Amino acid sequence: MKFADLKSTYDQPFFDLLKQARTVHEAHWPENEVQLCTLLSIKTGGCSEDCSYCAQSARYKSGVEAERLMPKCDILERARAARENGSTRFCMGAAWRGVRGGTERFNQVLDIVREVSELGMEVCTTLGELGPDEAKQLKEAGVTAYNHNIDTSPEHYPNIVTTHTFEDRLRTIKNVQDAGMSVCCGGILGLGETPDDRLKMLEVISEFSPQPESVPINSLMPMPGTPLEDGKTPPTPFELVRMIATARIAVPQAKVRLSAGRTQMSDELQALCFFAGANSIFYGDKLLTAKNPAVEKDLGLIKSLGLGTQQPFTDVPAPKAPALV
Ligand code: SAM
Ligand code: DTB
Ligand code: SF4
């Protein structure tokens, strides 16, 4: 969808926007269903990049220490627990600029993916930049979706990151598409962008061909020690709902994921976001390094709204029986 159409959609009276988004939502999605996704940081901190929102950049004194890649057995334990808790997607994140084929760490990741993919959940990874070969190998190992956010508009991106470019991000997304993985691509509200920057970001995302399979909408979690620690342009509740609704209209077939920042949102605001078209959340007490609402709190919210959670997939190989103890 082009910027001008996004703008007129976004700017219409609030209830008209909600009505339009709800109609699109009902045409494409089960009405009362939320997908639970579990996020795990498999390699935390020490990143070479300078993304000014990120606590995992080695350049900032955020208090997040650089760690090694988590052992496979620990990751598998977390993945099984995620499935037990009702997650249908398991997303593994690494604080890397990117990965290169043939390296020990990439081979380790492929090995991890092969085993996680036997558990019957969607397998998402977010490892930074990928070339065509790396993308193919991840796909073959069992990755179903790759998360690579463009984060903000092309114009604002250089104010936020200088160690890689917006075009670098687009190139990786193309490689992911060519390898046959689904693309998960969204951004962050609150990086000092203008309202137009937010819609320019959505223009790029909705003009991908094919459109992304999921669109995470994050609200900046200001991380101490980062250049954006004070937060710059936090979205107002209505701006957030308008953005979710506009994303729902612009990318009708995508899961719209209400992502980082939910700890600061009221139940009422989250309910409005679900009404406006959000149909997925990150579930579990922690995101990558930052807090997320407690599991019990989220289950309570979902129940009180009469929503249900996406049920486990039946068209994927049955998971291996757990070892008897
Ligand atoms: N290194 C990989 C990359 O940059 O693609 C993967 C991990 S990176 C932490 C994944 C995404 O998390 C970022 O693109 C950004 O959208 C989101 N993110 C990171 N820090 C955040 C923060 N403080 N608040 C909100 N979202 C954040
Ligand atoms: C996405 O869009 N948000 C998630 C996931 N994709 C990788 C990450 C949010 C990170 C929030 C900050 C932190 O935990 O450090
Ligand atoms: Fe590194 Fe990703 Fe954080 Fe940027 S967002 S500093 S690439 S972990």
PDB file of C-alpha atoms in Angstrom, residues 1-7 9-10 12 17 20-25 28-29 198-215 217 242-256 276-277:
ATOM      1  CA  MET A   1       0.000   0.000   0.000  1.00  0.00           C
ATOM      2  CA  LYS A   2       1.356   3.395  -0.934  1.00  0.00           C
ATOM      3  CA  PHE A   3       2.129   6.122   1.585  1.00  0.00           C
ATOM      4  CA  ALA A   4      -0.772   8.378   0.545  1.00  0.00           C
ATOM      5  CA  ASP A   5      -3.298   5.557   1.021  1.00  0.00           C
ATOM      6  CA  LEU A   6      -1.743   4.555   4.315  1.00  0.00           C
ATOM      7  CA  LYS A   7      -1.969   8.137   5.506  1.00  0.00           C
ATOM      8  CA  THR A   9      -6.377   5.212   6.217  1.00  0.00           C
ATOM      9  CA  TYR A  10      -4.468   6.094   9.385  1.00  0.00           C
ATOM     10  CA  GLN A  12      -9.624   8.730   9.329  1.00  0.00           C
ATOM     11  CA  LEU A  17     -10.441   3.069  11.201  1.00  0.00           C
ATOM     12  CA  GLN A  20     -12.334  -1.020   8.623  1.00  0.00           C
ATOM     13  CA  ALA A  21      -9.537  -2.918  10.360  1.00  0.00           C
ATOM     14  CA  ARG A  22     -12.010  -5.225  12.085  1.00  0.00           C
ATOM     15  CA  THR A  23     -13.718  -6.029   8.790  1.00  0.00           C
ATOM     16  CA  VAL A  24     -10.385  -6.915   7.186  1.00  0.00           C
ATOM     17  CA  HIS A  25      -9.447  -8.953  10.238  1.00  0.00           C
ATOM     18  CA  HIS A  28      -8.853 -13.226   6.963  1.00  0.00           C
ATOM     19  CA  TRP A  29      -8.497 -14.557  10.482  1.00  0.00           C
ATOM     20  CA  ARG A 198       5.932   5.195  10.814  1.00  0.00           C
ATOM     21  CA  LEU A 199       3.748   5.052   7.728  1.00  0.00           C
ATOM     22  CA  LYS A 200       6.765   5.126   5.406  1.00  0.00           C
ATOM     23  CA  MET A 201       8.027   2.064   7.271  1.00  0.00           C
ATOM     24  CA  LEU A 202       4.664   0.393   6.756  1.00  0.00           C
ATOM     25  CA  GLU A 203       4.751   1.332   3.079  1.00  0.00           C
ATOM     26  CA  VAL A 204       8.023  -0.555   2.613  1.00  0.00           C
ATOM     27  CA  ILE A 205       6.746  -3.564   4.570  1.00  0.00           C
ATOM     28  CA  SER A 206       3.415  -3.777   2.791  1.00  0.00           C
ATOM     29  CA  GLU A 207       5.018  -3.361  -0.643  1.00  0.00           C
ATOM     30  CA  PHE A 208       7.187  -6.483  -0.224  1.00  0.00           C
ATOM     31  CA  SER A 209       6.271  -9.150  -2.729  1.00  0.00           C
ATOM     32  CA  PRO A 210       5.109 -11.467  -1.313  1.00  0.00           C
ATOM     33  CA  GLN A 211       3.916  -9.563   1.724  1.00  0.00           C
ATOM     34  CA  PRO A 212       5.482 -10.661   5.022  1.00  0.00           C
ATOM     35  CA  GLU A 213       3.886 -13.488   6.945  1.00  0.00           C
ATOM     36  CA  SER A 214       4.171 -11.546  10.191  1.00  0.00           C
ATOM     37  CA  VAL A 215       4.618  -7.939  11.202  1.00  0.00           C
ATOM     38  CA  ILE A 217       5.006  -3.857  16.072  1.00  0.00           C
ATOM     39  CA  ARG A 242      -4.035   3.332  14.788  1.00  0.00           C
ATOM     40  CA  MET A 243      -0.731   1.786  13.737  1.00  0.00           C
ATOM     41  CA  ILE A 244      -1.927  -1.751  14.485  1.00  0.00           C
ATOM     42  CA  ALA A 245      -5.190  -1.123  12.611  1.00  0.00           C
ATOM     43  CA  THR A 246      -3.364   0.344   9.627  1.00  0.00           C
ATOM     44  CA  ALA A 247      -0.947  -2.616   9.573  1.00  0.00           C
ATOM     45  CA  ARG A 248      -3.940  -4.994   9.656  1.00  0.00           C
ATOM     46  CA  ILE A 249      -5.487  -3.220   6.659  1.00  0.00           C
ATOM     47  CA  ALA A 250      -2.201  -2.932   4.727  1.00  0.00           C
ATOM     48  CA  VAL A 251      -1.042  -6.510   5.274  1.00  0.00           C
ATOM     49  CA  PRO A 252      -4.296  -8.455   5.709  1.00  0.00           C
ATOM     50  CA  GLN A 253      -2.808 -11.951   5.623  1.00  0.00           C
ATOM     51  CA  ALA A 254      -0.025 -11.262   8.109  1.00  0.00           C
ATOM     52  CA  LYS A 255      -0.004 -12.034  11.756  1.00  0.00           C
ATOM     53  CA  VAL A 256       0.253  -8.622  13.381  1.00  0.00           C
ATOM     54  CA  ALA A 276      -7.792  -3.553  15.779  1.00  0.00           C
ATOM     55  CA  GLY A 277      -6.121  -6.646  14.351  1.00  0.00           C
TER      56      GLY A 277
END
